[in-house]
mmCIF file of C-alpha atoms in Angstrom:
data_model
loop_
_atom_site.group_PDB
_atom_site.id
_atom_site.type_symbol
_atom_site.label_atom_id
_atom_site.label_comp_id
_atom_site.label_asym_id
_atom_site.label_seq_id
_atom_site.Cartn_x
_atom_site.Cartn_y
_atom_site.Cartn_z
ATOM 1 C CA UNK A 476 -43.593 13.140 -69.747
ATOM 2 C CA UNK A 477 -44.835 10.823 -72.452
ATOM 3 C CA UNK A 478 -48.011 10.900 -74.474
ATOM 4 C CA UNK A 479 -49.681 7.869 -76.036
ATOM 5 C CA UNK A 480 -52.859 7.204 -77.898
ATOM 6 C CA UNK A 481 -54.575 4.804 -80.246
ATOM 7 C CA UNK A 482 -56.298 5.724 -83.475
ATOM 8 C CA UNK A 483 -57.547 9.305 -83.121
ATOM 9 C CA UNK A 484 -55.789 9.540 -79.757
ATOM 10 C CA UNK A 485 -52.566 8.836 -81.631
ATOM 11 C CA UNK A 486 -53.227 11.890 -83.770
ATOM 12 C CA UNK A 487 -53.719 14.011 -80.632
ATOM 13 C CA UNK A 488 -50.504 12.590 -79.133
ATOM 14 C CA UNK A 489 -48.632 13.475 -82.314
ATOM 15 C CA UNK A 490 -49.921 17.038 -82.225
ATOM 16 C CA UNK A 491 -48.981 17.393 -78.548
ATOM 17 C CA UNK A 492 -45.463 16.158 -79.255
ATOM 18 C CA UNK A 493 -44.995 18.443 -82.232
ATOM 19 C CA UNK A 494 -46.508 21.543 -80.682
ATOM 20 C CA UNK A 495 -45.017 21.198 -77.192
ATOM 21 C CA UNK A 496 -43.683 24.228 -75.367
ATOM 22 C CA UNK A 497 -40.547 24.639 -73.240
ATOM 23 C CA UNK A 498 -38.154 23.124 -75.767
ATOM 24 C CA UNK A 499 -40.448 20.247 -76.633
ATOM 25 C CA UNK A 500 -40.638 18.780 -73.140
ATOM 26 C CA UNK A 501 -43.412 16.415 -74.190
ATOM 27 C CA UNK A 502 -42.279 13.070 -75.533
ATOM 28 C CA UNK A 503 -44.810 11.530 -77.898
ATOM 29 C CA UNK A 504 -45.640 7.864 -78.288
ATOM 30 C CA UNK A 505 -47.943 7.669 -81.253
ATOM 31 C CA UNK A 506 -50.047 4.759 -82.457
ATOM 32 C CA UNK A 507 -52.177 4.794 -85.562
ATOM 33 C CA UNK A 508 -51.789 8.468 -86.520
ATOM 34 C CA UNK A 509 -54.577 10.072 -88.489
ATOM 35 C CA UNK A 510 -54.917 13.221 -90.579
ATOM 36 C CA UNK A 511 -51.556 13.435 -92.318
ATOM 37 C CA UNK A 512 -51.411 13.951 -96.065
ATOM 38 C CA UNK A 513 -55.096 13.527 -96.717
ATOM 39 C CA UNK A 514 -54.779 14.307 -100.412
ATOM 40 C CA UNK A 515 -52.692 11.157 -100.876
ATOM 41 C CA UNK A 516 -55.637 8.795 -100.390
ATOM 42 C CA UNK A 517 -58.911 8.339 -102.250
ATOM 43 C CA UNK A 518 -61.334 6.355 -100.045
ATOM 44 C CA UNK A 519 -65.090 6.033 -100.561
ATOM 45 C CA UNK A 520 -66.997 9.286 -99.927
ATOM 46 C CA UNK A 521 -68.464 7.964 -96.680
ATOM 47 C CA UNK A 522 -65.198 6.616 -95.313
ATOM 48 C CA UNK A 523 -61.820 7.855 -94.147
ATOM 49 C CA UNK A 524 -60.784 10.692 -94.226
ATOM 50 C CA UNK A 525 -64.082 12.442 -94.883
ATOM 51 C CA UNK A 526 -65.351 11.610 -91.406
ATOM 52 C CA UNK A 527 -62.796 14.121 -90.124
ATOM 53 C CA UNK A 528 -64.906 16.862 -91.640
ATOM 54 C CA UNK A 529 -67.027 16.403 -88.509
ATOM 55 C CA UNK A 530 -63.975 16.930 -86.302
ATOM 56 C CA UNK A 531 -62.900 20.068 -88.180
ATOM 57 C CA UNK A 532 -66.467 21.192 -88.933
ATOM 58 C CA UNK A 533 -65.643 22.149 -92.515
ATOM 59 C CA UNK A 534 -64.841 19.887 -95.484
ATOM 60 C CA UNK A 535 -61.269 20.071 -96.716
ATOM 61 C CA UNK A 536 -62.118 21.907 -99.927
ATOM 62 C CA UNK A 537 -63.871 24.677 -97.955
ATOM 63 C CA UNK A 538 -61.190 25.215 -95.291
ATOM 64 C CA UNK A 539 -57.850 23.903 -96.597
ATOM 65 C CA UNK A 540 -56.067 26.250 -94.180
ATOM 66 C CA UNK A 541 -57.777 24.621 -91.208
ATOM 67 C CA UNK A 542 -56.960 21.137 -92.469
ATOM 68 C CA UNK A 543 -53.310 22.115 -92.916
ATOM 69 C CA UNK A 544 -53.199 23.507 -89.375
ATOM 70 C CA UNK A 545 -54.678 20.255 -88.029
ATOM 71 C CA UNK A 546 -52.107 18.061 -89.813
ATOM 72 C CA UNK A 547 -49.007 16.818 -87.933
ATOM 73 C CA UNK A 548 -47.077 17.259 -91.171
ATOM 74 C CA UNK A 549 -47.474 21.008 -90.885
ATOM 75 C CA UNK A 550 -45.679 20.993 -87.541
ATOM 76 C CA UNK A 551 -42.847 18.512 -88.201
ATOM 77 C CA UNK A 552 -39.646 20.035 -86.856
ATOM 78 C CA UNK A 553 -36.110 19.018 -86.043
ATOM 79 C CA UNK A 554 -36.895 18.890 -82.311
ATOM 80 C CA UNK A 555 -35.408 15.725 -80.830
ATOM 81 C CA UNK A 556 -38.742 14.202 -79.766
ATOM 82 C CA UNK A 557 -38.807 10.396 -80.023
ATOM 83 C CA UNK A 558 -41.822 9.027 -81.894
ATOM 84 C CA UNK A 559 -43.048 5.446 -82.080
ATOM 85 C CA UNK A 560 -45.642 4.795 -84.783
ATOM 86 C CA UNK A 561 -47.530 1.494 -84.525
ATOM 87 C CA UNK A 562 -49.803 0.405 -87.354
ATOM 88 C CA UNK A 563 -51.558 -2.835 -88.244
ATOM 89 C CA UNK A 564 -50.875 -3.997 -91.791
ATOM 90 C CA UNK A 565 -54.530 -5.023 -92.251
ATOM 91 C CA UNK A 566 -56.034 -1.792 -90.968
ATOM 92 C CA UNK A 567 -59.058 -1.006 -93.158
ATOM 93 C CA UNK A 568 -60.099 2.140 -91.256
ATOM 94 C CA UNK A 569 -56.841 4.107 -91.456
ATOM 95 C CA UNK A 570 -54.513 3.332 -94.391
ATOM 96 C CA UNK A 571 -51.182 1.938 -93.128
ATOM 97 C CA UNK A 572 -49.483 4.289 -95.583
ATOM 98 C CA UNK A 573 -50.496 7.135 -93.247
ATOM 99 C CA UNK A 574 -47.790 6.090 -90.787
ATOM 100 C CA UNK A 575 -45.202 6.018 -93.554
ATOM 101 C CA UNK A 576 -46.167 9.510 -94.726
ATOM 102 C CA UNK A 577 -45.870 10.887 -91.186
ATOM 103 C CA UNK A 578 -42.635 9.000 -90.466
ATOM 104 C CA UNK A 579 -41.014 10.250 -93.675
ATOM 105 C CA UNK A 580 -41.974 13.846 -92.888
ATOM 106 C CA UNK A 581 -40.658 13.639 -89.330
ATOM 107 C CA UNK A 582 -37.392 12.046 -90.441
ATOM 108 C CA UNK A 583 -36.957 14.680 -93.145
ATOM 109 C CA UNK A 584 -37.298 17.290 -90.410
ATOM 110 C CA UNK A 585 -34.662 15.512 -88.314
ATOM 111 C CA UNK A 586 -36.912 13.934 -85.673
ATOM 112 C CA UNK A 587 -36.205 10.555 -84.035
ATOM 113 C CA UNK A 588 -38.845 8.140 -85.394
ATOM 114 C CA UNK A 589 -39.430 4.405 -85.058
ATOM 115 C CA UNK A 590 -42.134 2.499 -86.934
ATOM 116 C CA UNK A 591 -43.616 -0.848 -85.872
ATOM 117 C CA UNK A 592 -45.706 -2.640 -88.485
ATOM 118 C CA UNK A 593 -47.913 -5.293 -86.890
ATOM 119 C CA UNK A 594 -48.480 -8.052 -89.423
ATOM 120 C CA UNK A 595 -52.087 -9.184 -89.718
ATOM 121 C CA UNK A 596 -53.420 -6.674 -87.179
ATOM 122 C CA UNK A 597 -56.352 -4.371 -87.847
ATOM 123 C CA UNK A 598 -57.237 -0.925 -86.598
ATOM 124 C CA UNK A 599 -56.321 -1.520 -82.941
ATOM 125 C CA UNK A 600 -53.461 -4.058 -82.738
ATOM 126 C CA UNK A 601 -53.430 -4.109 -78.944
ATOM 127 C CA UNK A 602 -56.984 -5.516 -78.941
ATOM 128 C CA UNK A 603 -55.731 -8.727 -80.536
ATOM 129 C CA UNK A 604 -54.374 -11.065 -77.844
ATOM 130 C CA UNK A 605 -52.023 -12.628 -80.387
ATOM 131 C CA UNK A 606 -50.193 -9.379 -80.992
ATOM 132 C CA UNK A 607 -51.160 -7.211 -78.010
ATOM 133 C CA UNK A 608 -48.341 -8.451 -75.781
ATOM 134 C CA UNK A 609 -45.757 -7.781 -78.474
ATOM 135 C CA UNK A 610 -47.081 -4.272 -79.072
ATOM 136 C CA UNK A 611 -47.214 -3.502 -75.345
ATOM 137 C CA UNK A 612 -43.659 -4.716 -74.857
ATOM 138 C CA UNK A 613 -42.366 -2.577 -77.713
ATOM 139 C CA UNK A 614 -44.128 0.521 -76.384
ATOM 140 C CA UNK A 615 -42.785 -0.173 -72.870
ATOM 141 C CA UNK A 616 -39.228 -0.500 -74.169
ATOM 142 C CA UNK A 617 -39.609 2.693 -76.165
ATOM 143 C CA UNK A 618 -40.830 4.600 -73.114
ATOM 144 C CA UNK A 619 -38.032 3.219 -70.960
ATOM 145 C CA UNK A 620 -35.381 4.237 -73.454
ATOM 146 C CA UNK A 621 -36.891 7.692 -74.030
ATOM 147 C CA UNK A 622 -37.892 8.729 -70.511
ATOM 148 C CA UNK A 623 -36.246 6.605 -67.808
ATOM 149 C CA UNK A 624 -33.338 8.001 -65.804
ATOM 150 C CA UNK A 625 -31.204 6.424 -63.056
ATOM 151 C CA UNK A 626 -31.597 7.597 -59.451
ATOM 152 C CA UNK A 627 -29.475 10.441 -58.048
ATOM 153 C CA UNK A 628 -25.865 9.501 -57.431
ATOM 154 C CA UNK A 629 -25.802 6.890 -60.210
ATOM 155 C CA UNK A 630 -24.081 7.375 -63.559
ATOM 156 C CA UNK A 631 -25.500 5.450 -66.542
ATOM 157 C CA UNK A 632 -23.405 4.757 -69.636
ATOM 158 C CA UNK A 633 -25.953 3.617 -72.199
ATOM 159 C CA UNK A 634 -25.380 1.316 -75.187
ATOM 160 C CA UNK A 635 -21.684 0.709 -74.548
ATOM 161 C CA UNK A 636 -20.214 -1.658 -77.146
ATOM 162 C CA UNK A 637 -18.524 -4.593 -75.414
ATOM 163 C CA UNK A 638 -18.045 -6.970 -78.378
ATOM 164 C CA UNK A 639 -18.838 -7.533 -82.057
ATOM 165 C CA UNK A 640 -20.332 -10.820 -83.256
ATOM 166 C CA UNK A 641 -21.927 -11.949 -86.511
ATOM 167 C CA UNK A 642 -21.338 -8.594 -88.122
ATOM 168 C CA UNK A 643 -23.047 -6.479 -85.462
ATOM 169 C CA UNK A 644 -22.146 -4.752 -82.229
ATOM 170 C CA UNK A 645 -23.264 -6.089 -78.849
ATOM 171 C CA UNK A 646 -24.038 -3.499 -76.195
ATOM 172 C CA UNK A 647 -24.552 -3.143 -72.467
ATOM 173 C CA UNK A 648 -25.883 -0.460 -70.140
ATOM 174 C CA UNK A 649 -23.394 0.283 -67.365
ATOM 175 C CA UNK A 650 -24.407 1.711 -63.980
ATOM 176 C CA UNK A 651 -21.933 2.950 -61.381
ATOM 177 C CA UNK A 652 -21.709 5.198 -58.329
ATOM 178 C CA UNK A 653 -21.021 8.801 -59.254
ATOM 179 C CA UNK A 654 -18.140 9.066 -56.767
ATOM 180 C CA UNK A 655 -16.743 5.624 -55.842
ATOM 181 C CA UNK A 656 -14.185 5.666 -53.018
ATOM 182 C CA UNK A 657 -12.451 2.411 -53.988
ATOM 183 C CA UNK A 658 -12.746 -0.421 -56.541
ATOM 184 C CA UNK A 659 -16.272 -1.774 -56.291
ATOM 185 C CA UNK A 660 -17.790 -5.230 -56.833
ATOM 186 C CA UNK A 661 -19.564 -5.694 -60.142
ATOM 187 C CA UNK A 662 -22.668 -7.606 -61.217
ATOM 188 C CA UNK A 663 -23.663 -8.619 -64.748
ATOM 189 C CA UNK A 664 -27.411 -8.885 -65.427
ATOM 190 C CA UNK A 665 -28.789 -11.244 -68.101
ATOM 191 C CA UNK A 666 -32.394 -10.673 -69.182
ATOM 192 C CA UNK A 667 -34.976 -13.428 -69.541
ATOM 193 C CA UNK A 668 -37.202 -14.355 -72.463
ATOM 194 C CA UNK A 669 -36.754 -18.043 -73.137
ATOM 195 C CA UNK A 670 -33.494 -17.366 -75.028
ATOM 196 C CA UNK A 671 -35.735 -16.079 -77.861
ATOM 197 C CA UNK A 672 -36.626 -12.508 -76.874
ATOM 198 C CA UNK A 673 -36.079 -9.920 -74.165
ATOM 199 C CA UNK A 674 -34.013 -6.774 -73.863
ATOM 200 C CA UNK A 675 -31.283 -5.380 -71.636
ATOM 201 C CA UNK A 676 -33.776 -2.683 -70.616
ATOM 202 C CA UNK A 677 -35.561 -5.339 -68.543
ATOM 203 C CA UNK A 678 -32.991 -5.100 -65.732
ATOM 204 C CA UNK A 679 -32.407 -1.363 -65.592
ATOM 205 C CA UNK A 680 -34.157 -0.886 -62.251
ATOM 206 C CA UNK A 681 -32.299 -3.565 -60.228
ATOM 207 C CA UNK A 682 -29.015 -2.663 -61.930
ATOM 208 C CA UNK A 683 -29.476 1.001 -61.034
ATOM 209 C CA UNK A 684 -30.511 0.120 -57.485
ATOM 210 C CA UNK A 685 -27.366 -1.914 -56.869
ATOM 211 C CA UNK A 686 -25.307 0.933 -58.319
ATOM 212 C CA UNK A 687 -26.915 3.256 -55.768
ATOM 213 C CA UNK A 688 -25.666 0.818 -53.105
ATOM 214 C CA UNK A 689 -22.053 0.973 -54.316
ATOM 215 C CA UNK A 690 -21.889 -1.712 -57.020
ATOM 216 C CA UNK A 691 -20.904 -1.382 -60.665
ATOM 217 C CA UNK A 692 -23.532 -3.187 -62.736
ATOM 218 C CA UNK A 693 -24.042 -4.048 -66.390
ATOM 219 C CA UNK A 694 -27.306 -5.036 -68.061
ATOM 220 C CA UNK A 695 -26.173 -6.975 -71.116
ATOM 221 C CA UNK A 696 -27.524 -7.563 -74.613
ATOM 222 C CA UNK A 697 -26.718 -11.029 -75.954
ATOM 223 C CA UNK A 698 -27.471 -12.924 -79.150
ATOM 224 C CA UNK A 699 -30.849 -14.642 -79.063
ATOM 225 C CA UNK A 700 -31.510 -18.166 -80.283
ATOM 226 C CA UNK A 701 -32.987 -16.831 -83.525
ATOM 227 C CA UNK A 702 -29.481 -15.574 -84.317
ATOM 228 C CA UNK A 703 -27.220 -18.184 -82.753
ATOM 229 C CA UNK A 704 -28.004 -21.211 -80.630
ATOM 230 C CA UNK A 705 -26.231 -22.274 -77.440
ATOM 231 C CA UNK A 706 -23.543 -21.570 -76.359
ATOM 232 C CA UNK A 707 -23.485 -18.234 -78.232
ATOM 233 C CA UNK A 708 -25.459 -16.237 -75.600
ATOM 234 C CA UNK A 709 -23.285 -17.643 -72.834
ATOM 235 C CA UNK A 710 -20.177 -16.721 -74.811
ATOM 236 C CA UNK A 711 -21.527 -13.179 -75.116
ATOM 237 C CA UNK A 712 -21.977 -12.849 -71.371
ATOM 238 C CA UNK A 713 -18.445 -14.150 -70.826
ATOM 239 C CA UNK A 714 -17.251 -11.517 -73.293
ATOM 240 C CA UNK A 715 -19.116 -8.864 -71.287
ATOM 241 C CA UNK A 716 -17.339 -9.989 -68.117
ATOM 242 C CA UNK A 717 -14.055 -9.911 -69.998
ATOM 243 C CA UNK A 718 -14.855 -6.350 -71.065
ATOM 244 C CA UNK A 719 -15.493 -5.375 -67.432
ATOM 245 C CA UNK A 720 -12.141 -6.845 -66.428
ATOM 246 C CA UNK A 721 -10.344 -5.034 -69.248
ATOM 247 C CA UNK A 722 -11.955 -1.720 -68.243
ATOM 248 C CA UNK A 723 -11.757 -2.201 -64.489
ATOM 249 C CA UNK A 724 -9.438 0.735 -63.884
ATOM 250 C CA UNK A 725 -11.622 3.100 -65.916
ATOM 251 C CA UNK A 726 -14.841 2.238 -64.100
ATOM 252 C CA UNK A 727 -13.511 1.402 -60.631
ATOM 253 C CA UNK A 728 -14.223 -2.353 -60.665
ATOM 254 C CA UNK A 729 -12.755 -4.915 -58.283
ATOM 255 C CA UNK A 730 -11.953 -7.770 -60.681
ATOM 256 C CA UNK A 731 -11.846 -10.286 -57.824
ATOM 257 C CA UNK A 732 -15.538 -9.648 -57.093
ATOM 258 C CA UNK A 733 -17.676 -10.018 -60.209
ATOM 259 C CA UNK A 734 -21.045 -11.744 -59.963
ATOM 260 C CA UNK A 735 -23.886 -12.559 -62.344
ATOM 261 C CA UNK A 736 -27.664 -12.425 -61.991
ATOM 262 C CA UNK A 737 -30.585 -13.009 -64.298
ATOM 263 C CA UNK A 738 -34.230 -13.898 -64.629
ATOM 264 C CA UNK A 739 -35.657 -16.958 -66.371
ATOM 265 C CA UNK A 740 -33.317 -17.742 -69.282
ATOM 266 C CA UNK A 741 -30.938 -15.164 -67.855
ATOM 267 C CA UNK A 742 -30.961 -17.023 -64.542
ATOM 268 C CA UNK A 743 -29.945 -20.195 -66.369
ATOM 269 C CA UNK A 744 -26.988 -18.424 -67.933
ATOM 270 C CA UNK A 745 -26.030 -16.773 -64.647
ATOM 271 C CA UNK A 746 -25.935 -20.246 -63.098
ATOM 272 C CA UNK A 747 -23.744 -21.456 -65.959
ATOM 273 C CA UNK A 748 -21.394 -18.516 -65.425
ATOM 274 C CA UNK A 749 -21.219 -19.288 -61.712
ATOM 275 C CA UNK A 750 -20.273 -22.884 -62.473
ATOM 276 C CA UNK A 751 -17.731 -22.052 -65.185
ATOM 277 C CA UNK A 752 -14.459 -23.923 -65.198
ATOM 278 C CA UNK A 753 -11.552 -22.352 -63.362
ATOM 279 C CA UNK A 754 -9.784 -19.862 -65.542
ATOM 280 C CA UNK A 755 -12.909 -18.733 -67.373
ATOM 281 C CA UNK A 756 -14.353 -15.319 -66.579
ATOM 282 C CA UNK A 757 -17.037 -15.783 -63.928
#
């Protein structure tokens, strides 16, 4: 179960995530958190954070105990609750430093925190068409990584390193039947995104579905054009297929039956893999 909110809703989502019961079963997605270390900032008397005196009924100097209770910082714990904090760099209503204060406190407590700064965005980044798609995509990926699980009977090995290029590790998500009876055919999935963006999370559902039907599947991360131009991403996918061949016995893969699939830019590379010269992994 995830919780999301914008502006004051982000504050409520943070409090739900930090004060959850049953071993912190609530996963919190937080955007634009409010009411953290209010003493850190000195805005005009009629601006933030004094408007929160209406929410708490009493000014901070009259009820500091109440203000402490209402602050997410008071409840930061080491519970493994993933947080995503999204904040526009040009937000004039809530200081962007608020997200940093909350993120630092959560990390100090041992929580899993990600921060997305949206350059040029104001108080509600998702309202700006220029940045809304990027924000939505990041939140979707965060939710998928934090909450999604494969269907029954499918084993998922997440973030498996299949190669190292340009000083960093390349990873794939592997899906396989829980109890294969014999070596199974395998399919490599390449995500789309115009060779410039995209994520291996994009193909989790079809990869998991095929695994439920007896395939071994891999949704693969590859270097984008901002890192390396063609043929680098194609080389990465070939390396992923090579990794599957090398680990065929471990994962029950039939090396004579390995296919490739993809969407958009990934479809282009799948076609290239299918037309590879004899002797190359395909």
